[in-house]
mmCIF file of C-alpha atoms in Angstrom:
data_model
loop_
_atom_site.group_PDB
_atom_site.id
_atom_site.type_symbol
_atom_site.label_atom_id
_atom_site.label_comp_id
_atom_site.label_asym_id
_atom_site.label_seq_id
_atom_site.Cartn_x
_atom_site.Cartn_y
_atom_site.Cartn_z
ATOM 1 C CA MET M 1 0.338 0.467 -0.278
ATOM 2 C CA ASN M 2 1.897 3.078 -0.803
ATOM 3 C CA SER M 3 1.572 6.396 1.746
ATOM 4 C CA SER M 4 -1.157 8.337 -0.781
ATOM 5 C CA ARG M 5 -3.656 4.841 0.001
ATOM 6 C CA ARG M 6 -2.168 5.084 3.570
ATOM 7 C CA ASP M 7 -3.027 7.781 4.796
ATOM 8 C CA GLN M 8 -5.943 8.620 3.199
ATOM 9 C CA LEU M 9 -7.430 5.802 4.834
ATOM 10 C CA GLY M 10 -6.469 7.616 8.214
ATOM 11 C CA GLN M 11 -8.195 10.363 6.984
ATOM 12 C CA ILE M 12 -10.973 8.492 6.620
ATOM 13 C CA PHE M 13 -10.502 5.966 10.008
ATOM 14 C CA ARG M 14 -9.373 9.421 11.441
ATOM 15 C CA PHE M 15 -12.991 11.037 10.092
ATOM 16 C CA ALA M 16 -15.054 8.221 11.378
ATOM 17 C CA LEU M 17 -13.919 9.185 14.629
ATOM 18 C CA VAL M 18 -14.601 12.908 14.812
ATOM 19 C CA GLY M 19 -17.549 12.091 12.959
ATOM 20 C CA GLY M 20 -18.392 9.011 16.160
ATOM 21 C CA VAL M 21 -17.360 12.690 18.841
ATOM 22 C CA ASN M 22 -19.628 15.097 16.924
ATOM 23 C CA THR M 23 -22.525 13.320 16.082
ATOM 24 C CA GLY M 24 -22.781 12.182 19.533
ATOM 25 C CA THR M 25 -22.353 16.179 19.994
ATOM 26 C CA PHE M 26 -24.967 17.026 17.583
ATOM 27 C CA PHE M 27 -27.562 14.673 19.355
ATOM 28 C CA GLY M 28 -26.521 16.020 22.848
ATOM 29 C CA ILE M 29 -27.523 18.847 22.262
ATOM 30 C CA TYR M 30 -30.125 18.183 19.902
ATOM 31 C CA LEU M 31 -31.566 16.476 23.252
ATOM 32 C CA LEU M 32 -30.796 18.940 25.661
ATOM 33 C CA LEU M 33 -33.141 21.286 23.499
ATOM 34 C CA HIS M 34 -35.417 18.987 21.956
ATOM 35 C CA PRO M 35 -38.683 19.595 25.148
ATOM 36 C CA TRP M 36 -37.926 23.630 24.846
ATOM 37 C CA MET M 37 -39.154 24.621 21.168
ATOM 38 C CA PRO M 38 -40.238 22.950 17.977
ATOM 39 C CA TYR M 39 -38.266 19.475 17.029
ATOM 40 C CA PHE M 40 -36.948 21.535 13.932
ATOM 41 C CA ALA M 41 -35.285 24.247 16.069
ATOM 42 C CA ALA M 42 -33.097 22.574 18.312
ATOM 43 C CA TYR M 43 -32.099 20.324 14.631
ATOM 44 C CA SER M 44 -31.008 23.499 13.856
ATOM 45 C CA LEU M 45 -29.373 25.170 16.458
ATOM 46 C CA ALA M 46 -27.895 21.821 16.969
ATOM 47 C CA PHE M 47 -26.101 21.228 13.817
ATOM 48 C CA VAL M 48 -24.918 24.703 13.634
ATOM 49 C CA LEU M 49 -22.871 24.329 17.640
ATOM 50 C CA ALA M 50 -21.872 20.142 16.310
ATOM 51 C CA MET M 51 -20.590 22.181 12.958
ATOM 52 C CA ILE M 52 -18.450 24.182 14.820
ATOM 53 C CA GLY M 53 -16.690 22.105 17.095
ATOM 54 C CA SER M 54 -16.921 19.674 13.537
ATOM 55 C CA PHE M 55 -13.950 22.904 12.107
ATOM 56 C CA PHE M 56 -11.461 22.199 14.472
ATOM 57 C CA MET M 57 -11.709 18.641 15.056
ATOM 58 C CA ASN M 58 -11.779 17.682 11.262
ATOM 59 C CA THR M 59 -8.336 20.539 10.973
ATOM 60 C CA TYR M 60 -6.555 19.141 13.367
ATOM 61 C CA PHE M 61 -6.854 15.923 13.932
ATOM 62 C CA THR M 62 -8.110 14.240 10.662
ATOM 63 C CA TYR M 63 -6.868 16.033 7.979
ATOM 64 C CA ARG M 64 -3.661 17.394 10.535
ATOM 65 C CA THR M 65 -3.934 21.098 8.413
ATOM 66 C CA ARG M 66 -4.187 24.684 10.631
ATOM 67 C CA PRO M 67 -7.211 25.824 10.742
ATOM 68 C CA THR M 68 -7.545 29.799 8.790
ATOM 69 C CA TRP M 69 -10.255 32.159 8.571
ATOM 70 C CA LYS M 70 -11.408 31.299 4.823
ATOM 71 C CA LYS M 71 -11.162 27.115 6.119
ATOM 72 C CA PHE M 72 -13.680 28.601 8.767
ATOM 73 C CA PHE M 73 -16.276 30.723 5.604
ATOM 74 C CA LEU M 74 -16.131 27.722 3.413
ATOM 75 C CA PHE M 75 -16.116 25.024 5.502
ATOM 76 C CA PRO M 76 -20.448 25.367 6.524
ATOM 77 C CA LEU M 77 -20.378 25.190 2.575
ATOM 78 C CA THR M 78 -19.212 21.722 3.275
ATOM 79 C CA ASN M 79 -22.053 21.423 5.768
ATOM 80 C CA VAL M 80 -25.075 22.498 2.355
ATOM 81 C CA THR M 81 -25.728 18.649 0.954
ATOM 82 C CA ASN M 82 -24.514 17.721 4.925
ATOM 83 C CA TYR M 83 -28.093 19.268 6.055
ATOM 84 C CA VAL M 84 -30.318 19.332 2.899
ATOM 85 C CA VAL M 85 -29.006 15.672 3.434
ATOM 86 C CA GLN M 86 -30.206 15.311 6.966
ATOM 87 C CA SER M 87 -32.953 18.117 7.132
ATOM 88 C CA ALA M 88 -35.265 15.598 4.077
ATOM 89 C CA GLY M 89 -34.501 12.536 5.479
ATOM 90 C CA LEU M 90 -35.483 14.141 8.969
ATOM 91 C CA TYR M 91 -39.043 15.909 7.406
ATOM 92 C CA ALA M 92 -39.450 12.111 5.925
ATOM 93 C CA LEU M 93 -38.822 10.001 8.358
ATOM 94 C CA VAL M 94 -40.624 12.269 10.615
ATOM 95 C CA ALA M 95 -43.735 13.228 8.435
ATOM 96 C CA TRP M 96 -43.865 10.095 5.613
ATOM 97 C CA ALA M 97 -42.099 7.459 8.101
ATOM 98 C CA GLY M 98 -43.367 8.326 11.955
ATOM 99 C CA MET M 99 -40.555 7.899 13.564
ATOM 100 C CA ASP M 100 -39.954 9.135 16.838
ATOM 101 C CA THR M 101 -38.675 13.052 16.931
ATOM 102 C CA ARG M 102 -35.533 12.556 19.469
ATOM 103 C CA ILE M 103 -33.791 9.032 17.017
ATOM 104 C CA ALA M 104 -34.661 10.428 14.209
ATOM 105 C CA PRO M 105 -31.424 13.253 13.391
ATOM 106 C CA LEU M 106 -29.534 10.514 14.538
ATOM 107 C CA VAL M 107 -31.050 8.123 11.486
ATOM 108 C CA ALA M 108 -31.113 11.657 8.790
ATOM 109 C CA ALA M 109 -27.231 11.591 9.688
ATOM 110 C CA VAL M 110 -26.368 9.098 9.332
ATOM 111 C CA VAL M 111 -27.232 9.227 5.933
ATOM 112 C CA ALA M 112 -24.996 12.212 5.206
ATOM 113 C CA ILE M 113 -21.887 10.988 6.213
ATOM 114 C CA PRO M 114 -19.639 9.747 2.530
ATOM 115 C CA PHE M 115 -21.228 13.175 1.467
ATOM 116 C CA THR M 116 -19.451 15.011 4.696
ATOM 117 C CA PHE M 117 -16.344 13.305 4.348
ATOM 118 C CA LEU M 118 -15.729 14.064 0.513
ATOM 119 C CA ILE M 119 -16.692 17.786 0.381
ATOM 120 C CA SER M 120 -15.324 18.663 3.629
ATOM 121 C CA ARG M 121 -11.144 17.516 2.497
ATOM 122 C CA ARG M 122 -11.971 19.680 -0.692
ATOM 123 C CA ILE M 123 -11.812 22.629 1.498
ATOM 124 C CA LEU M 124 -9.699 21.477 4.332
ATOM 125 C CA VAL M 125 -7.011 20.039 2.833
ATOM 126 C CA PRO M 126 -4.911 21.731 0.648
ATOM 127 C CA GLY M 127 -4.265 20.413 -2.945
ATOM 128 C CA ALA M 128 -6.661 17.364 -1.690
ATOM 129 C CA ALA M 129 -9.577 18.494 -4.821
ATOM 130 C CA ARG M 130 -5.766 18.580 -8.498
ATOM 131 C CA ASP M 131 -4.577 15.843 -6.682
ATOM 132 C CA GLU M 132 -7.858 13.827 -7.520
ATOM 133 C CA ALA M 133 -7.958 14.633 -10.025
ATOM 134 C CA SER M 134 -4.098 13.737 -11.498
ATOM 135 C CA GLU M 135 -4.641 10.867 -10.263
ATOM 136 C CA PRO M 136 -5.666 7.281 -12.308
ATOM 137 C CA ALA M 137 -9.142 6.840 -13.485
ATOM 138 C CA GLY M 138 -9.804 4.380 -9.849
ATOM 139 C CA ALA M 139 -6.792 4.922 -8.391
ATOM 140 C CA GLY M 140 -6.782 5.195 -4.775
ATOM 141 C CA ARG M 141 -10.276 6.697 -4.817
ATOM 142 C CA SER M 142 -12.282 4.936 -1.725
ATOM 143 C CA ARG M 143 -15.981 3.792 -2.741
ATOM 144 C CA VAL M 144 -16.863 4.252 0.925
#
């Protein structure tokens, strides 16, 4: 296994760890807010607070890069797809599937994980998009 492939697998592993911590943080904040406000407002506020924590965990731990104001302001763009996927999933699970509003955000979050990894890597790792584009077709690309 070459160094680049090993580095990428390390990033995926660290991303999963950060994701677990971040999901737990998000879910804990959501459960604390849920009794005090409508479920979607609690979900949105918990999402924003967890996203800020996610930025710092991903820059320092996952991708081992330096946080900058530019990355900080671009990072929410990585979560737009995540937010849309999770929001649509949350609504569908609650409104159409009748899932409990305390559990549905966790299920919706799992679906969004692969999207978030790919987009955050492109923003937080300098040259990641360029490196991926220069690889031969299918080489070193994860099908996660």
